[in-house]
Amino acid sequence: MNNGNHHNGAATAGGVGPAGIAGAGDNQWLLRVRNLTKIYGEPGPRTLELTGPEFSSNICPDTDSIVACAEVSFDLYPGEVLGIVGESGSGKSTVVKLLYFDLGKTAGSALLYPYDQGQTNMLEASGQQKRRIRNHLMGMVYQNPRDGLNFHFSSGGNIAEKLIMAGQLHVGGIRERASQLLEKTEIPVRRLDDTPATFSGGMQQRVQIAKAIANNPPLLFLDEVTTGLDVSVQARVLDLIRELQQELGIAMIVVSHDLSVIRMLTDRTLVMKNGRIVESGLTDQILQDPQHAYTQLLVSSLL
Amino acid sequence: MIENTKFQHRYNFAFIDESTKKEIRRKLLKAVAIPGYQCPYSSPEMPIARGWGTGGLHVTLAIIGREDIFKIIDQGSDASVNACNLRDFVQAMTGCRTTFDTTEATLIQTRHRITEEALTAEQVFVFQVPQPEPLRSVERYEYRTRQMHGEADYAKMWVSLYESFVRHGDILLGAGYPVRINGRYIMAPSPIPRWDIPNLHQAETLYLFGAGREKRLYAVPPHTTVEPLEFEDVRFHIEDFNGQVCNQTGYRKAFLDEIYSDDGSKQFVVNDSNFLDKLRAGEPIAPFVNAYIQQIES
Ligand SMILES: Nc1ncnc2c1ncn2[C@@H]1O[C@H](COP(=O)(O)OP(=O)(O)O)[C@@H](O)[C@H]1O
Ligand SMILES: [Mg+2]
């Protein structure tokens, strides 16, 4: 067991890719997602054929099953920031929740390079392995802080949960690392022992971020993290995310219905509608020259 | 004339019918085989309400034999109303001899205490357990706690210890301090004081736990490692009573009760009634020895 303030997990620094990937070449993906599909209810043989953007619907007319997302495929590279944009209900949250194991898949695979050198579909790992992956290799920041934080625990306790899962059973070490993380996320360290219930919305999101990066994961999911916040507070949280990304070189998947958030944070973007990816490419290109009619609509509404 | 003896006795020996006893014994064997694992069982109806010691009683009645000498204590006392009633019941249903003497008993049922006198390999010790799930305080759903035990996912429990330290400067889990059994399952030792926890570790005796309302049995077999959860820098410790001694005997190496006099002053007295009797009568005693008790100066 660890003592002191050491922590496990792939350490990253100064934009260098996560340790697990060193030496694998510049083109080694971190995360490879193929055909990721989540259907609520019993799908019929033609469910996928009869749903999607062409039908402006994700509900199967035969069986009434709901295609939350289907046939989602993409690669994510170390240190890269990928955006997922689309209207409410288009399946964005479903994608990250499947990858963070909050939901069980209907079909598809996800390979994470530091897990078994990307040889094994992590979506089919055992509960114990999934917990390990989730704790060491991924972090999640939810739209609603209550989903990511336990309001009965102090903010330090919330961060402690991640550290304890990594084998840290030294209270002094936990408090030192948690203080460090609060500092990094611009929360006064004297709030360490206060519950996030007493924090402002922006601070709650920053505690979530502190918790999510506690074990230096190579991959972070951010699901509408600024959606509930005031514009001025939003800007501060976005700045923080951008700074952390540059400092730690974490790869991120940023989910937002808000193109300005996507524009500010991401390198590459997937546009989703009715559970499917309708367009993908460099964020700048998508914003300047959207191909799909739906994307054009989104972009024009931004201007 | 053929004599039918079947209905001459109103109840089967030890009240519970033989096939149900068998079921309970099978579950006890499983519990012994997987130390600290909560084994579901039938928890049959008893003539007392669930929550009043039915789980302990099920275990006692399933394993008691005619030669057993039975002792029952409630918070250390042989004389509480609950202990007296259950003793009378077991005696009436089995005809077994009962005793107050810890060393004489072969089967001891308890609520909230382990005896001060060391238990031996010849004895079986049965706990009445109100809440068998140590994770209930951090997770309300049963399907989740089962999954957490299955995967040894105990981070939340640790966080609650951390929180206790942050709020109170100490891990203030008075009764029912969580323990890890055999390096695997976290177990609720029933609400015994911290004082008793070290006496579960590498013991001579078979410890059996019955939770009637929650329908769970579990066990700590002899010579099993039992570790209270503790951090590297915030350790488990037993109650210290601020150096107080028993006001009747001057004894200090036992769990003490606080007694308030009419004038409001506070006094301490040995909690274990049989141990207190022996101390007062000057009879020989054979108390548990453990590293924590040894640290107390006599
Ligand atoms: N538990 C559920 N049962 C049925 N349908 C669901 C469930 N959860 C989500 N959905 C549906 O899946 C679709 C995608 O949802 P979601 O991923 O949350 O969208 P987004 O995050 O893009 O707003 C929506 O149509 C939603 O109604
Ligand atoms: Mg969403």
XYZ file of C-alpha atoms and ligand atoms in Angstrom:
629
model
C 0.000 0.000 0.000
C 1.136 3.534 -0.664
C 2.214 5.844 2.029
C 3.008 9.476 1.608
C 1.624 11.440 -1.263
C 2.537 9.195 -4.147
C -0.181 8.253 -6.508
C -0.566 5.748 -9.268
C -1.836 6.124 -12.766
C -0.252 7.339 -15.917
C 1.464 10.596 -15.103
C 1.474 13.275 -17.735
C 3.416 16.475 -17.925
C 3.938 19.395 -20.231
C 1.924 18.124 -23.164
C 3.784 14.829 -23.351
C 1.447 11.896 -23.915
C 0.470 9.586 -21.063
C 3.227 7.266 -19.893
C 1.456 4.145 -21.154
C 1.795 5.383 -24.700
C 5.399 6.515 -24.764
C 7.286 4.817 -27.524
C 4.194 3.683 -29.377
C 4.714 6.280 -32.063
C 3.031 9.593 -32.684
C 0.068 8.058 -34.402
C -0.921 5.788 -31.581
C -4.513 6.490 -30.602
C -5.477 6.698 -26.955
C -9.093 5.712 -27.392
C -10.616 3.839 -30.322
C -14.411 3.653 -30.408
C -16.214 1.517 -32.958
C -19.894 1.134 -33.646
C -20.925 2.279 -30.176
C -24.665 1.743 -29.840
C -27.182 2.139 -27.062
C -30.829 1.221 -27.596
C -33.527 1.475 -24.928
C -36.277 -1.095 -25.318
C -36.345 -4.115 -27.620
C -34.888 -3.270 -31.035
C -36.373 -4.902 -34.124
C -34.433 -6.052 -37.210
C -34.978 -2.699 -38.929
C -34.574 -0.395 -35.925
C -31.265 1.062 -37.104
C -32.497 1.378 -40.706
C -35.593 3.318 -39.694
C -34.027 5.784 -37.282
C -31.512 8.576 -37.540
C -31.245 12.054 -39.025
C -32.941 11.063 -42.322
C -36.042 10.309 -40.295
C -35.498 13.133 -37.818
C -36.203 10.567 -35.143
C -34.439 8.146 -32.844
C -37.591 6.156 -32.116
C -38.066 2.925 -34.055
C -41.528 2.978 -35.719
C -41.713 -0.837 -35.531
C -40.869 -1.428 -31.899
C -40.902 2.009 -30.221
C -37.383 1.327 -28.975
C -35.226 4.425 -28.572
C -31.862 4.631 -30.289
C -29.951 6.863 -27.877
C -26.834 6.506 -30.003
C -25.827 4.181 -32.807
C -22.791 3.280 -34.882
C -20.642 5.926 -33.238
C -17.003 5.452 -34.272
C -13.999 7.694 -33.731
C -10.383 7.746 -32.565
C -9.002 10.054 -29.927
C -5.297 10.804 -29.678
C -3.255 11.514 -26.542
C -3.658 15.101 -25.424
C -6.322 15.794 -28.024
C -9.578 17.565 -27.209
C -12.595 16.216 -29.047
C -15.948 17.974 -28.992
C -19.349 16.370 -29.321
C -22.014 18.875 -30.260
C -25.681 18.506 -31.097
C -29.144 19.435 -29.921
C -30.610 18.143 -26.693
C -31.473 14.456 -26.993
C -29.030 13.775 -29.829
C -27.111 11.193 -27.790
C -24.038 13.137 -26.651
C -24.266 12.253 -22.964
C -25.035 8.647 -23.825
C -21.711 8.351 -25.659
C -19.594 9.560 -22.733
C -21.665 7.669 -20.179
C -21.121 4.456 -22.113
C -17.381 5.137 -22.215
C -17.298 5.932 -18.485
C -19.317 2.737 -17.783
C -22.240 4.654 -16.306
C -24.401 2.901 -18.888
C -24.165 -0.567 -20.410
C -23.759 -0.759 -24.176
C -26.097 -2.465 -26.620
C -23.272 -2.998 -29.103
C -19.845 -1.715 -29.991
C -16.315 -1.626 -28.692
C -13.985 0.845 -27.026
C -10.264 0.256 -26.778
C -8.236 2.354 -24.382
C -4.539 2.076 -25.120
C -3.243 2.032 -21.508
C -5.681 -0.788 -20.754
C -4.127 -3.991 -22.059
C -2.343 -2.051 -24.837
C -5.692 -1.444 -26.474
C -6.168 -5.154 -27.171
C -9.343 -5.654 -25.125
C -12.791 -4.118 -25.450
C -13.047 -2.285 -22.139
C -16.838 -2.235 -22.390
C -16.747 -5.984 -21.758
C -14.309 -5.905 -18.828
C -15.368 -7.217 -15.404
C -16.861 -4.824 -12.883
C -13.622 -4.811 -10.928
C -11.510 -4.052 -14.013
C -13.906 -1.321 -15.066
C -13.597 0.277 -11.658
C -9.815 0.187 -12.007
C -9.902 1.713 -15.489
C -12.327 4.366 -14.348
C -10.210 5.247 -11.382
C -6.771 5.290 -12.969
C -7.346 6.053 -16.615
C -10.440 8.260 -16.801
C -12.148 11.143 -15.104
C -15.681 12.477 -15.512
C -17.207 15.868 -14.893
C -20.998 15.806 -15.012
C -23.375 18.606 -15.905
C -25.049 18.201 -12.523
C -22.469 18.334 -9.690
C -24.686 16.013 -7.659
C -23.951 13.233 -10.125
C -20.212 13.528 -9.618
C -19.988 14.598 -5.982
C -21.356 13.314 -2.713
C -22.773 16.345 -0.918
C -22.664 14.518 2.425
C -18.878 14.437 2.191
C -16.474 17.373 2.358
C -14.796 18.466 -0.867
C -11.606 16.858 0.455
C -13.534 13.637 1.112
C -14.853 13.638 -2.431
C -11.325 13.891 -3.774
C -10.153 11.355 -1.177
C -12.439 8.720 -2.667
C -10.366 8.690 -5.866
C -7.061 8.696 -3.987
C -8.176 5.903 -1.653
C -9.182 3.786 -4.638
C -5.622 4.189 -5.852
C -4.336 2.780 -2.554
C -3.652 5.993 -0.640
C -4.496 5.285 3.022
C -2.520 8.076 4.660
C -4.758 10.914 5.855
C -1.914 13.438 5.756
C -1.041 12.399 2.205
C -4.679 12.579 1.136
C -5.065 16.080 2.552
C -1.863 17.279 0.971
C -2.834 16.018 -2.486
C -6.431 17.254 -2.128
C -5.156 20.719 -1.154
C -2.868 20.715 -4.172
C -5.801 19.852 -6.417
C -8.000 22.556 -4.912
C -5.247 25.049 -5.517
C -4.916 23.869 -9.089
C -8.642 24.304 -9.633
C -8.633 27.716 -7.946
C -10.648 26.813 -4.861
C -9.498 28.313 -1.548
C -7.767 25.497 0.328
C -9.542 26.533 3.526
C -12.715 25.093 1.965
C -11.132 21.616 2.015
C -13.344 20.397 4.843
C -16.554 22.069 3.684
C -19.192 20.153 1.776
C -19.665 21.223 -1.854
C -23.333 21.789 -0.965
C -22.237 25.167 0.409
C -20.299 26.075 -2.772
C -21.374 28.155 -5.748
C -22.166 26.325 -8.989
C -18.833 27.267 -10.533
C -16.930 26.058 -7.488
C -18.834 22.783 -7.474
C -17.773 22.183 -11.053
C -14.183 22.943 -10.111
C -14.331 20.424 -7.249
C -15.601 17.877 -9.763
C -12.659 18.693 -11.986
C -10.238 18.387 -9.055
C -11.670 14.974 -8.250
C -11.631 13.862 -11.883
C -7.928 14.619 -12.332
C -6.862 13.400 -8.868
C -5.065 10.309 -10.182
C -3.646 11.997 -13.284
C -5.771 10.109 -15.806
C -4.863 10.380 -19.499
C -8.526 10.888 -20.428
C -11.221 13.229 -19.139
C -14.910 13.440 -20.036
C -16.693 16.769 -19.621
C -20.469 16.658 -20.078
C -22.050 20.124 -20.394
C -19.923 21.321 -17.488
C -20.772 24.982 -17.940
C -24.390 24.667 -18.997
C -25.914 25.554 -15.632
C -23.550 28.440 -14.926
C -23.715 32.223 -15.348
C -21.814 33.514 -18.358
C -19.024 35.128 -16.315
C -18.593 31.994 -14.187
C -18.702 29.890 -17.351
C -15.728 31.749 -18.776
C -13.644 31.078 -15.679
C -14.384 27.359 -15.698
C -13.604 27.148 -19.413
C -10.322 28.975 -18.860
C -9.451 26.544 -16.104
C -10.190 23.544 -18.303
C -8.038 24.971 -21.067
C -5.176 25.683 -18.662
C -5.306 22.225 -17.128
C -5.399 20.672 -20.557
C -2.283 22.567 -21.578
C -0.486 21.906 -18.331
C -1.321 18.231 -17.956
C -1.816 17.233 -21.571
C -4.958 15.269 -20.777
C -7.041 14.088 -23.694
C -10.616 15.272 -23.331
C -14.031 14.611 -24.745
C -16.057 17.778 -24.316
C -19.810 17.394 -24.706
C -21.839 20.546 -25.243
C -24.877 21.773 -27.085
C -23.133 25.146 -27.135
C -20.898 25.719 -30.152
C -19.040 28.561 -28.442
C -17.817 26.130 -25.783
C -16.797 23.704 -28.513
C -15.002 26.474 -30.393
C -13.104 27.569 -27.329
C -11.937 24.145 -26.133
C -11.750 21.570 -28.883
C -9.448 20.571 -31.732
C -11.822 18.217 -33.477
C -15.609 17.903 -33.350
C -18.302 15.311 -33.901
C -21.743 16.670 -34.731
C -24.578 14.403 -33.574
C -28.231 14.295 -34.466
C -30.837 11.703 -33.567
C -28.221 9.400 -32.107
C -25.862 9.460 -35.098
C -22.720 11.320 -36.079
C -23.681 13.505 -39.043
C -20.392 15.313 -39.486
C -16.903 15.261 -38.057
C -13.685 17.122 -38.617
C -11.436 19.881 -37.354
C -13.446 22.271 -35.221
C -12.284 25.348 -37.158
C -13.293 23.806 -40.458
C -16.655 22.711 -39.196
C -17.367 26.186 -37.906
C -16.170 27.904 -41.074
C -17.527 25.536 -43.620
C -20.186 23.238 -42.230
C -21.164 20.522 -44.719
C -24.253 18.957 -43.227
C -27.454 21.023 -43.309
C -27.941 20.416 -39.604
C -24.464 21.685 -38.793
C -25.073 24.721 -40.975
C -28.160 25.432 -38.910
C -26.206 25.076 -35.660
C -23.436 27.331 -36.893
C -25.755 29.992 -38.242
C -27.542 30.109 -34.901
C -24.190 30.810 -33.258
C -23.459 33.814 -35.409
C -52.049 -50.050 21.556
C -49.467 -48.077 19.607
C -48.415 -45.070 21.570
C -47.959 -41.900 19.581
C -45.173 -39.934 21.265
C -45.008 -37.322 18.545
C -47.502 -34.974 20.118
C -46.592 -35.525 23.756
C -44.242 -32.546 23.590
C -45.743 -29.342 22.336
C -42.502 -28.231 20.745
C -39.546 -29.838 19.103
C -36.288 -29.785 21.069
C -35.003 -26.197 20.871
C -38.337 -25.002 19.432
C -37.295 -24.894 15.758
C -38.210 -27.930 13.643
C -35.351 -30.144 12.540
C -35.383 -29.352 8.844
C -35.250 -25.619 9.502
C -32.401 -26.186 11.959
C -30.613 -28.090 9.228
C -31.072 -25.179 6.863
C -29.646 -22.754 9.420
C -26.708 -25.076 10.116
C -25.979 -25.378 6.408
C -25.913 -21.603 6.121
C -23.669 -21.421 9.197
C -21.251 -23.820 7.533
C -21.197 -21.599 4.493
C -20.665 -18.544 6.706
C -17.725 -20.260 8.403
C -16.295 -21.246 5.035
C -16.368 -17.614 3.823
C -15.406 -15.580 6.890
C -17.174 -12.226 7.063
C -19.543 -12.982 4.175
C -23.211 -12.300 4.926
C -25.108 -15.440 4.114
C -28.873 -15.094 3.539
C -31.051 -17.549 5.491
C -34.700 -18.315 6.129
C -35.071 -16.477 9.455
C -38.157 -18.443 10.584
C -40.912 -16.951 12.745
C -40.199 -16.974 16.465
C -42.399 -16.225 19.444
C -40.550 -12.921 19.843
C -40.548 -10.004 17.464
C -37.770 -9.553 14.914
C -35.290 -7.032 16.194
C -35.313 -8.486 19.711
C -32.580 -11.033 19.199
C -34.259 -13.485 16.834
C -31.123 -13.861 14.715
C -29.006 -14.807 17.724
C -31.748 -17.088 18.930
C -31.968 -18.873 15.572
C -28.256 -19.621 15.708
C -28.362 -20.683 19.349
C -31.341 -22.989 18.862
C -29.959 -24.482 15.655
C -26.675 -25.530 17.282
C -27.537 -26.140 20.960
C -27.286 -29.714 22.262
C -28.667 -31.271 25.440
C -25.248 -31.130 27.171
C -24.680 -27.466 26.457
C -24.481 -25.007 29.312
C -26.058 -21.784 28.155
C -25.259 -18.203 29.105
C -26.838 -15.067 27.676
C -25.825 -11.457 28.220
C -27.313 -8.178 27.139
C -24.852 -5.265 27.057
C -22.645 -7.274 29.386
C -25.371 -8.080 31.877
C -26.852 -11.496 32.679
C -29.697 -9.759 34.459
C -31.344 -7.496 31.904
C -34.990 -8.174 31.143
C -34.210 -9.227 27.603
C -31.447 -11.612 28.691
C -33.654 -13.130 31.386
C -36.542 -13.729 29.029
C -34.412 -15.291 26.314
C -32.614 -17.433 28.930
C -35.946 -18.692 30.268
C -37.118 -19.414 26.746
C -34.014 -21.386 25.751
C -34.119 -23.240 29.057
C -37.782 -24.130 28.650
C -37.313 -25.270 25.055
C -34.165 -27.334 25.643
C -33.962 -28.253 29.299
C -30.312 -27.167 29.117
C -28.522 -25.938 32.178
C -27.903 -22.191 32.228
C -25.174 -20.244 33.964
C -23.854 -16.762 34.615
C -20.270 -18.023 34.758
C -18.475 -17.178 31.513
C -15.897 -19.943 31.921
C -18.494 -22.607 32.665
C -20.729 -21.850 29.662
C -20.299 -23.807 26.439
C -22.637 -21.627 24.394
C -22.953 -17.893 24.968
C -25.392 -15.563 23.283
C -24.781 -11.842 23.473
C -26.074 -8.448 22.586
C -23.503 -5.628 22.224
C -20.567 -7.108 24.185
C -17.894 -9.766 24.251
C -17.123 -11.073 27.716
C -14.072 -9.742 29.553
C -12.963 -13.277 30.274
C -11.132 -14.967 27.434
C -13.169 -17.426 25.406
C -11.856 -20.872 24.581
C -11.912 -23.342 21.709
C -14.592 -25.312 23.588
C -17.031 -22.411 23.520
C -19.232 -20.947 20.786
C -20.151 -17.274 20.951
C -23.318 -16.017 19.242
C -24.042 -12.355 18.502
C -27.469 -10.813 18.057
C -27.058 -8.398 15.170
C -29.470 -5.535 14.442
C -27.777 -4.291 11.238
C -25.441 -6.721 9.476
C -24.523 -4.409 6.590
C -21.444 -2.303 7.405
C -21.862 -0.364 4.156
C -25.446 0.673 4.846
C -24.336 4.029 6.225
C -22.664 4.887 2.920
C -24.945 3.073 0.457
C -28.662 2.672 0.949
C -29.374 0.194 -1.848
C -28.915 -3.502 -1.135
C -28.071 -4.420 -4.749
C -25.263 -1.861 -4.633
C -23.804 -3.027 -1.297
C -23.791 -6.626 -2.532
C -21.933 -5.535 -5.619
C -19.497 -3.536 -3.481
C -18.765 -6.584 -1.307
C -18.479 -8.771 -4.390
C -15.850 -6.495 -5.894
C -14.246 -5.497 -2.565
C -15.130 -1.919 -3.508
C -14.754 -0.273 -0.123
C -13.575 3.245 -1.008
C -16.818 4.825 0.218
C -16.412 3.190 3.618
C -12.892 4.584 3.828
C -14.122 8.035 2.840
C -16.635 7.931 5.684
C -13.754 7.169 8.077
C -11.814 10.059 6.561
C -14.847 12.324 7.021
C -15.211 11.235 10.632
C -11.597 12.186 11.204
C -12.031 15.562 9.488
C -15.104 16.425 11.524
C -14.135 15.087 14.916
C -10.372 14.733 14.818
C -10.808 11.018 15.309
C -12.576 8.048 13.774
C -15.604 8.251 15.986
C -17.421 5.085 15.175
C -18.338 4.178 18.738
C -20.144 0.890 18.437
C -19.910 -1.355 15.420
C -16.484 -0.276 14.201
C -15.999 -1.817 10.735
C -13.468 -4.627 10.493
C -11.878 -6.449 7.605
C -12.084 -10.207 7.919
C -9.344 -12.458 6.599
C -8.123 -9.655 4.325
C -11.340 -9.709 2.321
C -14.838 -8.788 3.508
C -15.628 -5.727 5.561
C -17.928 -6.803 8.371
C -20.107 -5.139 10.996
C -19.051 -6.707 14.291
C -22.548 -5.895 15.654
C -22.618 -2.894 17.952
C -19.854 -3.976 20.311
C -17.609 -1.296 21.774
C -14.193 -0.754 20.198
C -12.855 -2.311 23.382
C -14.045 -5.732 22.181
C -12.813 -5.518 18.594
C -9.247 -6.785 19.197
C -10.721 -9.853 20.897
C -12.191 -10.995 17.584
C -8.723 -11.244 16.061
C -7.041 -14.669 15.944
C -9.397 -15.899 18.637
C -9.763 -19.447 19.936
C -13.532 -19.316 19.754
C -16.014 -19.664 16.936
C -17.941 -16.397 16.626
C -21.335 -16.613 14.921
C -23.541 -13.659 14.017
C -27.285 -13.746 13.420
C -29.397 -10.876 12.058
C -33.007 -12.073 12.174
C -34.759 -9.039 10.775
C -32.281 -8.696 7.908
C -32.113 -12.491 7.435
C -28.329 -12.750 7.391
C -25.802 -15.038 9.107
C -22.053 -14.576 9.195
C -19.068 -15.895 11.082
C -15.549 -15.304 12.272
C -13.990 -18.755 12.683
C -11.193 -19.350 15.205
C -7.736 -18.059 14.218
C -9.086 -15.601 11.650
C -7.392 -12.268 11.035
C -9.695 -9.414 12.032
C -8.423 -5.900 11.346
C -10.232 -2.699 12.301
C -10.112 -0.235 9.386
C -7.452 2.370 10.081
C -5.290 4.806 8.160
C -1.515 4.686 8.230
C -1.452 7.852 10.306
C -4.845 7.671 12.041
C -4.997 4.426 13.948
C -7.740 2.463 15.587
C -7.759 2.633 19.369
C -9.982 1.343 22.142
C -11.905 3.428 24.669
C -9.616 4.848 27.336
C -12.033 6.087 30.059
C -9.564 8.879 30.880
C -7.719 6.745 33.375
C -10.861 6.056 35.394
C -11.159 2.880 37.451
C -14.121 0.778 38.537
C -15.396 2.405 41.697
C -16.372 -0.933 43.218
C -13.213 -2.910 42.533
C -10.499 -0.442 41.509
C -10.076 -2.477 38.303
C -9.208 -0.567 35.134
C -8.479 -3.119 32.421
C -12.102 -3.746 31.566
C -14.831 -1.928 29.639
C -16.435 0.470 32.110
C -19.981 1.794 32.343
C -20.577 5.398 33.271
C -23.008 5.669 36.174
C -24.565 8.965 37.158
C -25.412 9.374 40.813
C -28.389 11.371 42.082
C -26.068 14.260 42.873
C -25.029 14.331 39.214
C -21.530 12.999 39.784
C -20.168 10.408 37.381
C -18.754 7.080 38.429
C -17.403 4.107 36.549
C -18.081 0.442 37.065
C -17.095 -2.757 35.236
C -19.735 -3.443 32.587
C -19.472 -7.248 32.413
C -21.700 -8.358 35.312
C -20.195 -11.813 35.791
C -16.677 -10.374 35.644
C -17.644 -7.759 38.217
C -19.106 -10.438 40.501
C -15.919 -12.462 40.253
C -13.735 -9.434 40.948
C -15.783 -8.536 43.992
C -15.755 -12.104 45.316
C -12.011 -12.286 44.739
C -12.485 -15.315 42.481
C -9.856 -16.176 39.873
C -10.340 -14.443 36.513
C -8.865 -15.141 33.085
C -9.404 -11.971 31.047
C -8.634 -11.498 27.355
C -5.135 -10.285 26.660
C -4.429 -8.067 23.661
C -1.970 -5.387 22.659
C -4.454 -2.583 23.283
C -5.371 -3.658 26.821
C -1.728 -4.277 27.633
C -0.972 -0.626 26.966
C -3.211 0.401 29.842
C -1.303 0.784 33.068
C -2.739 -1.236 35.888
N -33.284 5.781 -19.637
C -33.724 6.121 -20.869
N -34.766 5.487 -21.417
C -35.196 5.820 -22.664
N -34.624 6.749 -23.406
C -33.577 7.414 -22.917
C -33.060 7.133 -21.614
N -32.014 7.948 -21.397
C -31.867 8.703 -22.499
N -32.814 8.378 -23.410
C -32.975 8.979 -24.731
O -31.763 8.851 -25.441
C -31.571 9.972 -26.258
C -30.193 10.541 -26.069
O -30.093 11.104 -24.779
P -28.800 11.883 -24.277
O -27.593 11.076 -24.593
O -29.015 12.254 -22.869
O -28.848 13.180 -25.183
P -28.028 14.539 -25.075
O -26.979 14.368 -24.029
O -27.475 14.746 -26.446
O -29.012 15.592 -24.722
C -32.685 10.964 -25.950
O -33.662 10.851 -26.937
C -33.211 10.459 -24.633
O -34.583 10.749 -24.539
Mg -26.761 15.495 -22.210
